[in-house]
PDB file of C-alpha atoms in Angstrom:
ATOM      1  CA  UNK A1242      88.506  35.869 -79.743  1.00  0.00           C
ATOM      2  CA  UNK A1243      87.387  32.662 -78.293  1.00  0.00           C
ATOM      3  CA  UNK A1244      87.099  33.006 -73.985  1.00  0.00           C
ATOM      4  CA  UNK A1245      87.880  29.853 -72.155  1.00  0.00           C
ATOM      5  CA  UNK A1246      85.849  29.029 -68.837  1.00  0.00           C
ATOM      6  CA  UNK A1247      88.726  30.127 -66.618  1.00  0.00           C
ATOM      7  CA  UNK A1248      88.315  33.571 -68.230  1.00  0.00           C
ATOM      8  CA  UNK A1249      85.037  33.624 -67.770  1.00  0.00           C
ATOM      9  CA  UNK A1250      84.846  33.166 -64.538  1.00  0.00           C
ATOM     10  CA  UNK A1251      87.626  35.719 -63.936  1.00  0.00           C
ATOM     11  CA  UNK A1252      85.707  38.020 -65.439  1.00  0.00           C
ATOM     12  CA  UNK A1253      83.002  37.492 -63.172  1.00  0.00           C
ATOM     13  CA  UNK A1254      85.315  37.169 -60.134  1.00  0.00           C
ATOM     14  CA  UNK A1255      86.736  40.843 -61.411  1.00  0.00           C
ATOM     15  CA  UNK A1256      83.105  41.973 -61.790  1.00  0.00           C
ATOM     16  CA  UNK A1257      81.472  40.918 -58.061  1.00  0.00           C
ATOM     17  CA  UNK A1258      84.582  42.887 -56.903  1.00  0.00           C
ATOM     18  CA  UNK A1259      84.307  46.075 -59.208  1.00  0.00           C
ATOM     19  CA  UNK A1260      80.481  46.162 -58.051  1.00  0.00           C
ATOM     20  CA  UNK A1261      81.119  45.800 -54.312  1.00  0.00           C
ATOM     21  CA  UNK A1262      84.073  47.658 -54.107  1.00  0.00           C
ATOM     22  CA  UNK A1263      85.071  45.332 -51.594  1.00  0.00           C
ATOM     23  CA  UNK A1264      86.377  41.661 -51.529  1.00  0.00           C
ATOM     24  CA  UNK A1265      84.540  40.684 -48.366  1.00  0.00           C
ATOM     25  CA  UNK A1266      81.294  41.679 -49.671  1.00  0.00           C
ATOM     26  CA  UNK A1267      82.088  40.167 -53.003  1.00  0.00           C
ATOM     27  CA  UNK A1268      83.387  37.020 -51.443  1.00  0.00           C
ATOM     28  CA  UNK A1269      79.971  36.847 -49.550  1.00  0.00           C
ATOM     29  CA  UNK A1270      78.145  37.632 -52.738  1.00  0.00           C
ATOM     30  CA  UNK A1271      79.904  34.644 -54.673  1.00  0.00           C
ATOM     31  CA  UNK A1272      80.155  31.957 -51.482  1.00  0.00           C
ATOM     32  CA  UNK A1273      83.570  32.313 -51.947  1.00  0.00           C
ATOM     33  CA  UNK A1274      86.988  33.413 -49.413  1.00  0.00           C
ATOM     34  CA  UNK A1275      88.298  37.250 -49.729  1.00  0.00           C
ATOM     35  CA  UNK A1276      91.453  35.884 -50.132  1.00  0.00           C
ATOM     36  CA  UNK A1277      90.677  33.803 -52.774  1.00  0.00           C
ATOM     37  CA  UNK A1278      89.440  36.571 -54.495  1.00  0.00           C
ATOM     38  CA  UNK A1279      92.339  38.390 -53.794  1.00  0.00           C
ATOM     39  CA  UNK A1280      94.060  35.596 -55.012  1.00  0.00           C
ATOM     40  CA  UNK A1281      92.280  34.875 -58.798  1.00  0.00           C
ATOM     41  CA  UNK A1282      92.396  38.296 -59.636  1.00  0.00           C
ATOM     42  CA  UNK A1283      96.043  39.013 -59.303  1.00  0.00           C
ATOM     43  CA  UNK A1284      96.437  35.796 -61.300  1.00  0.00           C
ATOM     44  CA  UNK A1285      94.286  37.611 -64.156  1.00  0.00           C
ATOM     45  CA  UNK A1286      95.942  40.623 -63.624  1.00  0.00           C
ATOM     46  CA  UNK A1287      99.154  39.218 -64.099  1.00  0.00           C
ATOM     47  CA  UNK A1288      97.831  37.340 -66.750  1.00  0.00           C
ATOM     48  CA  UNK A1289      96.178  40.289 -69.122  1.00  0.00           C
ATOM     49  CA  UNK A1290      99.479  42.423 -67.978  1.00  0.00           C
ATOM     50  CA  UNK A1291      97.278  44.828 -66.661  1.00  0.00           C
ATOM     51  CA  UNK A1292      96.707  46.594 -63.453  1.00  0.00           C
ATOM     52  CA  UNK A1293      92.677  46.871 -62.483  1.00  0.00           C
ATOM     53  CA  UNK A1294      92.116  47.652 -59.303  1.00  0.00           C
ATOM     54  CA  UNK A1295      93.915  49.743 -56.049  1.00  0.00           C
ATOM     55  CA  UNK A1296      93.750  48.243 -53.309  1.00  0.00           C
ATOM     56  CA  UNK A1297      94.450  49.565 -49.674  1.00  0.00           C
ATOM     57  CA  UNK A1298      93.713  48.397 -46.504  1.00  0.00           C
ATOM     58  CA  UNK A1299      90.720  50.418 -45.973  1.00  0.00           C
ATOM     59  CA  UNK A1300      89.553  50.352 -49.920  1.00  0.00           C
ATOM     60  CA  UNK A1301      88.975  49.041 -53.458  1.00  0.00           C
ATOM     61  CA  UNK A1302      89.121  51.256 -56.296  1.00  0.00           C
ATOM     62  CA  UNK A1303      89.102  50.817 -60.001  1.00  0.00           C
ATOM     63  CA  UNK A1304      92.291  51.802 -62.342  1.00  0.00           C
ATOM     64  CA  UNK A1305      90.997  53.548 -65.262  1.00  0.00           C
ATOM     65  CA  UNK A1306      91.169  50.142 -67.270  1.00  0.00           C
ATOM     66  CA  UNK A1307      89.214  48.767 -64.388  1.00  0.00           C
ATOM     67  CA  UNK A1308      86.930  51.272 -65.106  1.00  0.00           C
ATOM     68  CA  UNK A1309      86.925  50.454 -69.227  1.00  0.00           C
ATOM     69  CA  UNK A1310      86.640  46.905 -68.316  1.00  0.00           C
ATOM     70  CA  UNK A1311      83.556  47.309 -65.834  1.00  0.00           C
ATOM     71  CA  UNK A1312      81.948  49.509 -68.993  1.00  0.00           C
ATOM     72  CA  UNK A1313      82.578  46.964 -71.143  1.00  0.00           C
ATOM     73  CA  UNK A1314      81.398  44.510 -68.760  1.00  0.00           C
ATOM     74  CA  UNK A1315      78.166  45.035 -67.047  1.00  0.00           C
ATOM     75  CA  UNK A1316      75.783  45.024 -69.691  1.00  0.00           C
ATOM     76  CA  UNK A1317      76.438  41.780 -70.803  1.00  0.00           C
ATOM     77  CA  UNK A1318      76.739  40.115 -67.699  1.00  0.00           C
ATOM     78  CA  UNK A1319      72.951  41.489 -66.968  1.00  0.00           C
ATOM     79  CA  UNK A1320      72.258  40.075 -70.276  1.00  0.00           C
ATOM     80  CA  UNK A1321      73.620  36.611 -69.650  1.00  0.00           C
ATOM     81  CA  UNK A1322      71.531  36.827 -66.047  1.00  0.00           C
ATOM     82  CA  UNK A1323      67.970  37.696 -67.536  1.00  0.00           C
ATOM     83  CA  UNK A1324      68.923  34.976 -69.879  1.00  0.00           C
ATOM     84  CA  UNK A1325      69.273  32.370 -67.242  1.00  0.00           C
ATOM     85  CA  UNK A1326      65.970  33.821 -65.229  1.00  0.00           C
ATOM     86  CA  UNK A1327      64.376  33.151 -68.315  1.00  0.00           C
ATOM     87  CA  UNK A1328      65.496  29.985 -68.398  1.00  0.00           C
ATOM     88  CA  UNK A1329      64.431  29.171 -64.656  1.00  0.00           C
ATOM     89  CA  UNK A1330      60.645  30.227 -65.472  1.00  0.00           C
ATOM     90  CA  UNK A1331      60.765  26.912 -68.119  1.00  0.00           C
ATOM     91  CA  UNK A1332      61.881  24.306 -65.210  1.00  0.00           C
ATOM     92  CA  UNK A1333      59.382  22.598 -63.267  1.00  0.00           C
ATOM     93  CA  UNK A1334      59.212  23.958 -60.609  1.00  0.00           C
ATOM     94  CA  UNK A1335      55.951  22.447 -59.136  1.00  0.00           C
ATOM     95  CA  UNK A1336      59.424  20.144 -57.817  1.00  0.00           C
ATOM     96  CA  UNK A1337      61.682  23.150 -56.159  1.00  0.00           C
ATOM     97  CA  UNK A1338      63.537  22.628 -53.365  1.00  0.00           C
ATOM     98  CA  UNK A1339      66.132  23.983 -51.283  1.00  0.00           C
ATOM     99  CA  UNK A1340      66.339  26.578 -48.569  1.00  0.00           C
ATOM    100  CA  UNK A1341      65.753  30.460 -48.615  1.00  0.00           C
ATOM    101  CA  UNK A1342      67.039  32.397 -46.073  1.00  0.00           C
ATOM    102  CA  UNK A1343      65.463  36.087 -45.833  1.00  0.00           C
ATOM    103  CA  UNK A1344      65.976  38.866 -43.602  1.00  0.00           C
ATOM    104  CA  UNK A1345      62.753  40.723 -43.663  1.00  0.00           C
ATOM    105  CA  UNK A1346      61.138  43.887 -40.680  1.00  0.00           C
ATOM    106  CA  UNK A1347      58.291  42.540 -38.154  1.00  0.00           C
ATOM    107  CA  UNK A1348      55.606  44.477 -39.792  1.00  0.00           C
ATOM    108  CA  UNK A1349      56.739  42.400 -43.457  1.00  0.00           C
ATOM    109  CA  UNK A1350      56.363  39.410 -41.167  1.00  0.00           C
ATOM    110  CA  UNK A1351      53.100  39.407 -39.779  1.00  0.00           C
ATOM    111  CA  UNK A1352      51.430  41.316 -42.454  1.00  0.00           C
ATOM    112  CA  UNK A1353      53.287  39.672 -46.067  1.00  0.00           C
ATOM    113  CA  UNK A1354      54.890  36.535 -44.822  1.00  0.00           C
ATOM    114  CA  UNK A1355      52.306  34.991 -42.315  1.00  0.00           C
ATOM    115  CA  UNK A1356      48.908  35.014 -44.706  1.00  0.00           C
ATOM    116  CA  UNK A1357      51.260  33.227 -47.699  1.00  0.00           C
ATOM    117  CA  UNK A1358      53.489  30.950 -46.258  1.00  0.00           C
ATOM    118  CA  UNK A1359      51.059  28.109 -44.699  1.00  0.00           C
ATOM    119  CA  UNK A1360      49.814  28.078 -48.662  1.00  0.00           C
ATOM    120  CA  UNK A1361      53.776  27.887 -49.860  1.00  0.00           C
ATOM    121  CA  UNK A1362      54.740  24.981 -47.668  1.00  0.00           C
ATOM    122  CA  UNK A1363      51.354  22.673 -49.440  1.00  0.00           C
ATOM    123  CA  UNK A1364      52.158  23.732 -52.880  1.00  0.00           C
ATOM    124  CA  UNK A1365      56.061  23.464 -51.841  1.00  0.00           C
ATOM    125  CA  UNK A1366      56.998  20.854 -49.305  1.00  0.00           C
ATOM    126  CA  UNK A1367      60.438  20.860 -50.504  1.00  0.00           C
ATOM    127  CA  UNK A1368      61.597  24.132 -50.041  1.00  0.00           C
ATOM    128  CA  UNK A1369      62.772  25.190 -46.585  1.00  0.00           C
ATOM    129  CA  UNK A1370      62.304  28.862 -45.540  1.00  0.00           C
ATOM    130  CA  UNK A1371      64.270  30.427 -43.150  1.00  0.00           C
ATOM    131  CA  UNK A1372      63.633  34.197 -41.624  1.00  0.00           C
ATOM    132  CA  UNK A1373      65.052  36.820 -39.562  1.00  0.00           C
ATOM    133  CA  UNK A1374      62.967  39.308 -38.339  1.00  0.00           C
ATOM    134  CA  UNK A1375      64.258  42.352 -37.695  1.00  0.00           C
ATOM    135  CA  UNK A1376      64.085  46.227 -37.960  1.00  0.00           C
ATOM    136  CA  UNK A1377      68.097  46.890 -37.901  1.00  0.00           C
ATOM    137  CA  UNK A1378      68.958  47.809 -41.320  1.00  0.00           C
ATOM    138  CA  UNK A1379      70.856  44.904 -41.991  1.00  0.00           C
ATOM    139  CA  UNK A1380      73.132  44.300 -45.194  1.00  0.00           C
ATOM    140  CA  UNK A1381      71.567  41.119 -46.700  1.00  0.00           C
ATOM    141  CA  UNK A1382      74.870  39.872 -48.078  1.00  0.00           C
ATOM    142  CA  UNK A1383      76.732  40.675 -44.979  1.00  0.00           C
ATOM    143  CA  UNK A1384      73.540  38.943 -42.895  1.00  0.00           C
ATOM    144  CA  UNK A1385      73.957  35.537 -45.646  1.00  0.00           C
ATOM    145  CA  UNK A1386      70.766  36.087 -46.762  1.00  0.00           C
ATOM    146  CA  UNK A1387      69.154  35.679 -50.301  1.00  0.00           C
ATOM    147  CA  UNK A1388      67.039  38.354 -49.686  1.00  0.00           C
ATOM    148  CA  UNK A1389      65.320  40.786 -47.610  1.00  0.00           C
ATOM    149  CA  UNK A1390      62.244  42.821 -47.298  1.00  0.00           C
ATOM    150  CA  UNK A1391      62.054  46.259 -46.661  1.00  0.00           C
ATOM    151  CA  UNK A1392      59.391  49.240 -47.123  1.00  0.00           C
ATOM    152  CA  UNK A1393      60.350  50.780 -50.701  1.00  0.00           C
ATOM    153  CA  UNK A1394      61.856  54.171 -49.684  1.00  0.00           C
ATOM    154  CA  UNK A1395      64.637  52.218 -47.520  1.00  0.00           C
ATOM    155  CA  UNK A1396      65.640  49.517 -50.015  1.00  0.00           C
ATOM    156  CA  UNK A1397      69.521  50.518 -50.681  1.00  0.00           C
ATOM    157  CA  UNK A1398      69.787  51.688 -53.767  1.00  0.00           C
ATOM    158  CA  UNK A1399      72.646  49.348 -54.908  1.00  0.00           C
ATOM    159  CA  UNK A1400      70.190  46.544 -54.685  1.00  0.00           C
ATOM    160  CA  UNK A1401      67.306  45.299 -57.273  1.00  0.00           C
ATOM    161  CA  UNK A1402      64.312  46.027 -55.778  1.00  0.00           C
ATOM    162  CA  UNK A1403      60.597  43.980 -56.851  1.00  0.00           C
ATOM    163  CA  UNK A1404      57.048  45.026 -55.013  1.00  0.00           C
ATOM    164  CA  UNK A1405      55.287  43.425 -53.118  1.00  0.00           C
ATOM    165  CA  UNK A1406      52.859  45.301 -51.971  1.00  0.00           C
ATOM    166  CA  UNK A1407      50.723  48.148 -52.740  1.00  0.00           C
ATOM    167  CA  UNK A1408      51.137  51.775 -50.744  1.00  0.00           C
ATOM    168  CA  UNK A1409      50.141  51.778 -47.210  1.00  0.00           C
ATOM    169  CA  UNK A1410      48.297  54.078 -44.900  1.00  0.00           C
ATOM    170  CA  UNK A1411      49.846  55.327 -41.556  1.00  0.00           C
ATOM    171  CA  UNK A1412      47.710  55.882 -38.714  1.00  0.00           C
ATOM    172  CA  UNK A1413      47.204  57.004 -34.968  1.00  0.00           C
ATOM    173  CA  UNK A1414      45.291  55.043 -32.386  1.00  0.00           C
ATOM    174  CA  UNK A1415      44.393  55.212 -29.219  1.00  0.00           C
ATOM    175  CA  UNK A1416      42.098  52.692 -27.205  1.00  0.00           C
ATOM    176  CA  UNK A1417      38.621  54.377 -25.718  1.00  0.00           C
ATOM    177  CA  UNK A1418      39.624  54.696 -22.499  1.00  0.00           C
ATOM    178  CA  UNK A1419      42.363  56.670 -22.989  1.00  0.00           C
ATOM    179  CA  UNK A1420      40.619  59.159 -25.739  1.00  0.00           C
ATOM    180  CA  UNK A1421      37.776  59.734 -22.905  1.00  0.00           C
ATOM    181  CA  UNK A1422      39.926  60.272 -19.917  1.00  0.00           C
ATOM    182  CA  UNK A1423      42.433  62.591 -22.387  1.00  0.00           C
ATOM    183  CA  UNK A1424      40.602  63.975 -25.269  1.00  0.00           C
ATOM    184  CA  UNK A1425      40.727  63.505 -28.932  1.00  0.00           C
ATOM    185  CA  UNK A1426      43.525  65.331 -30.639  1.00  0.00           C
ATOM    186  CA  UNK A1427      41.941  66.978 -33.533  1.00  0.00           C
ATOM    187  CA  UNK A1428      45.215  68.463 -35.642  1.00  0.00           C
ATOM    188  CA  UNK A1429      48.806  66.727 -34.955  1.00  0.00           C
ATOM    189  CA  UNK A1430      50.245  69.540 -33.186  1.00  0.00           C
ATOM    190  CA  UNK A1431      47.538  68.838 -30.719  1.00  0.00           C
ATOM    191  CA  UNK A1432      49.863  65.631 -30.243  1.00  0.00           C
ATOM    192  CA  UNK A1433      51.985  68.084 -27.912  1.00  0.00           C
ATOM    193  CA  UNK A1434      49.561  67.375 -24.814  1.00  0.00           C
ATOM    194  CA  UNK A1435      49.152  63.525 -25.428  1.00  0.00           C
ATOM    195  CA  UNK A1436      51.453  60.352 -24.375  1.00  0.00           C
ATOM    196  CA  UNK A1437      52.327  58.908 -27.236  1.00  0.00           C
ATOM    197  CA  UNK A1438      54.334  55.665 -27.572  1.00  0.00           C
ATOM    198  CA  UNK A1439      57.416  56.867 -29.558  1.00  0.00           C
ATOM    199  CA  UNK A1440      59.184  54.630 -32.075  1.00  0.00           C
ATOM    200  CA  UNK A1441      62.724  53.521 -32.585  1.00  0.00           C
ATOM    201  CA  UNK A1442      64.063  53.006 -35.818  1.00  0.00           C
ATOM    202  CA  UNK A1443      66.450  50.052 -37.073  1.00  0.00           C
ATOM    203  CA  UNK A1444      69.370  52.794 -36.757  1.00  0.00           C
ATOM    204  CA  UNK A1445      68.662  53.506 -33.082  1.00  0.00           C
ATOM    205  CA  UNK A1446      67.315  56.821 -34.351  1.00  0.00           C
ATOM    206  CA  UNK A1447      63.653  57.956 -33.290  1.00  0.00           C
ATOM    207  CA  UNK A1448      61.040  58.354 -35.697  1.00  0.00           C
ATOM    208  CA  UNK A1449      59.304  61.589 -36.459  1.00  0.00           C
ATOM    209  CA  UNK A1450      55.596  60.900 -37.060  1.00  0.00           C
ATOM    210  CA  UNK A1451      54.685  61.695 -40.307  1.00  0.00           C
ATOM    211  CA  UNK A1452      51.476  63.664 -41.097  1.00  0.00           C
ATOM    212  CA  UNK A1453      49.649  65.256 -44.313  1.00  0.00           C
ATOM    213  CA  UNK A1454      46.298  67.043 -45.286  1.00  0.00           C
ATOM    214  CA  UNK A1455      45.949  68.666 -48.737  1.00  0.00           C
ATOM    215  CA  UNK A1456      49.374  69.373 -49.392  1.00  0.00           C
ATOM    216  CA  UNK A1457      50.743  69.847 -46.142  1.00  0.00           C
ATOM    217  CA  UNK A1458      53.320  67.495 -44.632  1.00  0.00           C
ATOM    218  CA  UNK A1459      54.641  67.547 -40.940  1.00  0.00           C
ATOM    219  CA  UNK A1460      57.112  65.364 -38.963  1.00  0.00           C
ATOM    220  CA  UNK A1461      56.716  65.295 -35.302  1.00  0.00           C
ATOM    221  CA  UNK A1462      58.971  64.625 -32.343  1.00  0.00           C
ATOM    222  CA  UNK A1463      56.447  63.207 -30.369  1.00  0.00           C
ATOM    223  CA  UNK A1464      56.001  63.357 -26.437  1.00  0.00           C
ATOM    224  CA  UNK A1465      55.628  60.211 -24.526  1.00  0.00           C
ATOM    225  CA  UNK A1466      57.817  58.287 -21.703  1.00  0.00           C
ATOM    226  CA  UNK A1467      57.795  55.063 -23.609  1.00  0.00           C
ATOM    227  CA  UNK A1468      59.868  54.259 -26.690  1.00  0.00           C
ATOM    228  CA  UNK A1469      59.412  51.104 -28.439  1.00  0.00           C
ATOM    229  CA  UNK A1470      60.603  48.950 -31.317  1.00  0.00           C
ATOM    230  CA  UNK A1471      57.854  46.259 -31.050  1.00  0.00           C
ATOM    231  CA  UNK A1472      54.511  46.373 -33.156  1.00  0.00           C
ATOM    232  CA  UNK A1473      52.694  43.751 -30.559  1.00  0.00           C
ATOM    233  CA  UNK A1474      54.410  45.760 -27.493  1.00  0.00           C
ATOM    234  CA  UNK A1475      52.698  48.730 -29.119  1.00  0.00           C
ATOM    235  CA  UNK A1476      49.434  47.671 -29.501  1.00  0.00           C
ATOM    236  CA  UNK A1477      49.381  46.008 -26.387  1.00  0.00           C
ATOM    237  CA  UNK A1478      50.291  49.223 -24.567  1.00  0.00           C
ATOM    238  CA  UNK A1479      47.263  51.373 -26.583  1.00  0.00           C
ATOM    239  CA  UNK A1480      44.760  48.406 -26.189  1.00  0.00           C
ATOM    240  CA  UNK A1481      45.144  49.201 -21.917  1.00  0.00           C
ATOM    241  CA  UNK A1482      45.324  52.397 -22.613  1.00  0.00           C
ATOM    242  CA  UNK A1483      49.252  53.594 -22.229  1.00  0.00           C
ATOM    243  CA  UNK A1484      48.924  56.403 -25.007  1.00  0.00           C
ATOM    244  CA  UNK A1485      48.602  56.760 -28.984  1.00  0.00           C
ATOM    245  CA  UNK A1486      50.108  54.816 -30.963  1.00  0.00           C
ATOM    246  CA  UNK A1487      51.497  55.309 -34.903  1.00  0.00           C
ATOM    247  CA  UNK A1488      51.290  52.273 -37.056  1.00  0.00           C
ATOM    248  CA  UNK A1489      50.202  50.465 -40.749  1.00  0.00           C
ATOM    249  CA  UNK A1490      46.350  50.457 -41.044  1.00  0.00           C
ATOM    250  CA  UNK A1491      46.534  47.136 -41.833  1.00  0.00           C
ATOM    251  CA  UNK A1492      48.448  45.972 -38.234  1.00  0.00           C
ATOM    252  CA  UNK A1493      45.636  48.119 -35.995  1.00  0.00           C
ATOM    253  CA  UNK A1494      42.448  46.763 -38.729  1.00  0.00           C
ATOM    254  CA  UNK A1495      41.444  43.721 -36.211  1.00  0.00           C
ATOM    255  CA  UNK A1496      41.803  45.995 -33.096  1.00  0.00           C
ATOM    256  CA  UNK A1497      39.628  48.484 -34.766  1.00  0.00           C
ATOM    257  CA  UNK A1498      37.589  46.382 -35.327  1.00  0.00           C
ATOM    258  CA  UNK A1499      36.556  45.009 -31.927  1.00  0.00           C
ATOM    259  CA  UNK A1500      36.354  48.358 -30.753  1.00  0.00           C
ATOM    260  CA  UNK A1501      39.964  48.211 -28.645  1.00  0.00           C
ATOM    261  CA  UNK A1502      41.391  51.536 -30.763  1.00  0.00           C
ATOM    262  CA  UNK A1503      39.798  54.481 -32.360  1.00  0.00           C
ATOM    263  CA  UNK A1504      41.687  55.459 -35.261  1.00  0.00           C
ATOM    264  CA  UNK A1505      42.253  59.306 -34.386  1.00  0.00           C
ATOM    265  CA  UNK A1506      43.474  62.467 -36.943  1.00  0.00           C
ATOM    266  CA  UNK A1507      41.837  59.916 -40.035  1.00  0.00           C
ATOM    267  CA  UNK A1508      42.020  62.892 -42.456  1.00  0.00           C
ATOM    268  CA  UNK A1509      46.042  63.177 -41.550  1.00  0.00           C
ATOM    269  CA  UNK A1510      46.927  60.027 -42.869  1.00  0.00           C
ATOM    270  CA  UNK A1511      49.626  59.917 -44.822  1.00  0.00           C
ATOM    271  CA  UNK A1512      50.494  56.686 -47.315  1.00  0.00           C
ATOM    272  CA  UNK A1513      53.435  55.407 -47.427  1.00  0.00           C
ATOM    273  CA  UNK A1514      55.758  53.225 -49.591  1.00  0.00           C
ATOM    274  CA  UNK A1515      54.868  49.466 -49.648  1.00  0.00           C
ATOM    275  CA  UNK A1516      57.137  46.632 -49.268  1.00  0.00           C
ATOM    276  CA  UNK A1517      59.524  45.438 -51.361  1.00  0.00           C
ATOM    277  CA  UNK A1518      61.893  42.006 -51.467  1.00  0.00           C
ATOM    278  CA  UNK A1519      65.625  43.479 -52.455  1.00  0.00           C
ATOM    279  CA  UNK A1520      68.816  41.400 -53.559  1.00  0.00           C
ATOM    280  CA  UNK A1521      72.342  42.356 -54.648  1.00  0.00           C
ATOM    281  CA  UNK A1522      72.267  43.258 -58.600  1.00  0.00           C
ATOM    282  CA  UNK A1523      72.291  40.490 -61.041  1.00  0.00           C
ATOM    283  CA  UNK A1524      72.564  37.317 -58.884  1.00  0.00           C
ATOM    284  CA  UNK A1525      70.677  34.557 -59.777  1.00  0.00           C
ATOM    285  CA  UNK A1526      67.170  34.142 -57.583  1.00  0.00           C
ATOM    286  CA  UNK A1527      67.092  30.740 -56.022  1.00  0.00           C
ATOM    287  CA  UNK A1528      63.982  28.759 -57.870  1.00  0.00           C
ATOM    288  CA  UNK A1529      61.771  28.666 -54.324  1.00  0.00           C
ATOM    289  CA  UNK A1530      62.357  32.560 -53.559  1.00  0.00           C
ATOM    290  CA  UNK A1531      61.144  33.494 -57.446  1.00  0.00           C
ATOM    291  CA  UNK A1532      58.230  30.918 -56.503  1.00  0.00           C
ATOM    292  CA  UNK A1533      57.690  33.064 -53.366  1.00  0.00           C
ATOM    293  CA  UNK A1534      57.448  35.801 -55.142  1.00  0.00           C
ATOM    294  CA  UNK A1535      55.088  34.712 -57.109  1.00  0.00           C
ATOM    295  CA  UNK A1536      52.722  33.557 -54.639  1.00  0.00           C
ATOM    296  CA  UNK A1537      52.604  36.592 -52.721  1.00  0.00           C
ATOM    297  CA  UNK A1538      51.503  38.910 -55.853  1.00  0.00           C
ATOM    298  CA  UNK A1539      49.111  35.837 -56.509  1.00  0.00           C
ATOM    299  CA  UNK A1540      47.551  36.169 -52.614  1.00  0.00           C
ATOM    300  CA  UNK A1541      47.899  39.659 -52.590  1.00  0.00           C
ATOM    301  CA  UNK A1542      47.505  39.909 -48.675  1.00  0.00           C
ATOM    302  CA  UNK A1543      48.109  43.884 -49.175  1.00  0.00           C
ATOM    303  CA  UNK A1544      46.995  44.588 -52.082  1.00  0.00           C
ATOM    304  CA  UNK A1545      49.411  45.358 -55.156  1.00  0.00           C
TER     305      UNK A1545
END
């Protein structure tokens, strides 16, 4: 049976749906309206004589030959889009342009973004990058992004997920003046009689500082007066002394250097996930952010 193009691209319409489970995110996905969504797939419904999906004001669901016809399907579709990534890797792309819009967290800023993109822009003049920065957990489709970066154990887990990093280490420091007028902790329950500068997360939650030594893992509620979301705030405040602070190795390195912050509890440091770049399943990567990528495992400014 020979599939015209309309077809086809009602089967992909059906497909972006089916995988979102919504026609909003779907029509995001695509670039196209909800309601023209809405619209082409009642047209192939009515067309194949079949009903496919439920639909309620609150909810998409599949029919159980929605269901067959996702089966049947996905694995082809992922086919067709290695195919055309394949094809991408043969263009010359010395000659990319276009614009990438990313929604990535301040630490994947200063410490992934900032070393590689001065680099990008010479061997790239063409392509225009645009970032959020941001520690919300933000839905990159929602947000009109191509992409986002995240650390690895936060990536949704509807999304395809490529590393960019390697693991980091999580430490506590705390600027000389304040470890001689208050003592050095030595275990992380000692923690309990410091001020420590307390973190919130994207999800206006507060994080637990994380802690392990040869097979033993703790999560502390921290006590300090001063919550923060801000990596430069927080380094700021330990640099003049305002209490320990929690953060990537990497982001305290040059302070620890030049003698502003001691890193304290060394042998408690726990490693954590590195980051990754995330995008909804099986859309085609705009040439520039695949070039991106590739620059970044090229200048390895974390390691990988």
């Amino acid at each position: 049976m020979r599939i015209n193009r309309t077809e086809l691209a009602d089967l992909g319409t059906f497909l972006a749906i089916a995988r979102h489970r919504s026609f909003r995110r779907a029509g995001l996905d695509l670039g196209v309206s909800a309601s023209a969504l809405s619209h082409a797939l009642r047209a192939m419904e009515a067309r194949l004589g079949v009903r496919l999906l439920n639909r309620t004001s609150r909810s998409v669901t599949l029919t159980a030959a929605g269901e067959d016809l996702l089966a049947s399907l996905d694995a082809p579709f992922t086919a067709i889009g290695f195919a055309l990534d394949v094809l991408n890797k043969h263009r010359e792309l010395t000659r990319a342009t276009g614009r990438i819009r990313l929604n990535v967290l301040e630490h994947a800023s200063t410490l992934l973004l900032a070393p590689v993109l001065p680099l990008f822009h010479e061997r790239h003049p063409q392509v225009e990058i645009d970032v959020r920065v941001s520690n919300d957990l933000l839905d990159v489709v929602e947000a009109g992004a191509d992409a986002g970066i995240r650390y690895g154990g936060t990536v949704p887990q509807d999304m395809v997920a490529q590393r960019l990093s390697a693991d980091l280490r999580w430490v506590v420091v705390g600027a000389p003046t304040y470890l001689d007028r208050y003592g050095t902790p030595d275990q992380p329950r000692d923690l309990a009689a410091h001020r420590s500068l307390r973190i919130r997360l994207g999800d206006d939650s507060l994080y637990r500082w994380e802690f392990e030594r040869a097979g033993e893992a703790l999560a502390l509620d921290v006590p300090g007066a001063v919550t923060i979301d801000n990596t430069q705030f927080a380094l700021a405040l330990a640099v003049a002394g305002g209490g320990l602070a929690y953060l990537p190795e990497p982001c305290v390195g040059p302070s620890v250097a030049r003698g502003e912050l001691r890193v304290v509890l060394a042998e408690w440091a726990p490693t954590g996930p590195g980051f990754h770049l995330y995008y909804p399943g099986r859309r085609q990567l705009p040439s520039g952010l695949r070039l991106l990528i590739d620059l970044i495992r090229e200048v390895k400014p974390l390691g990988l």
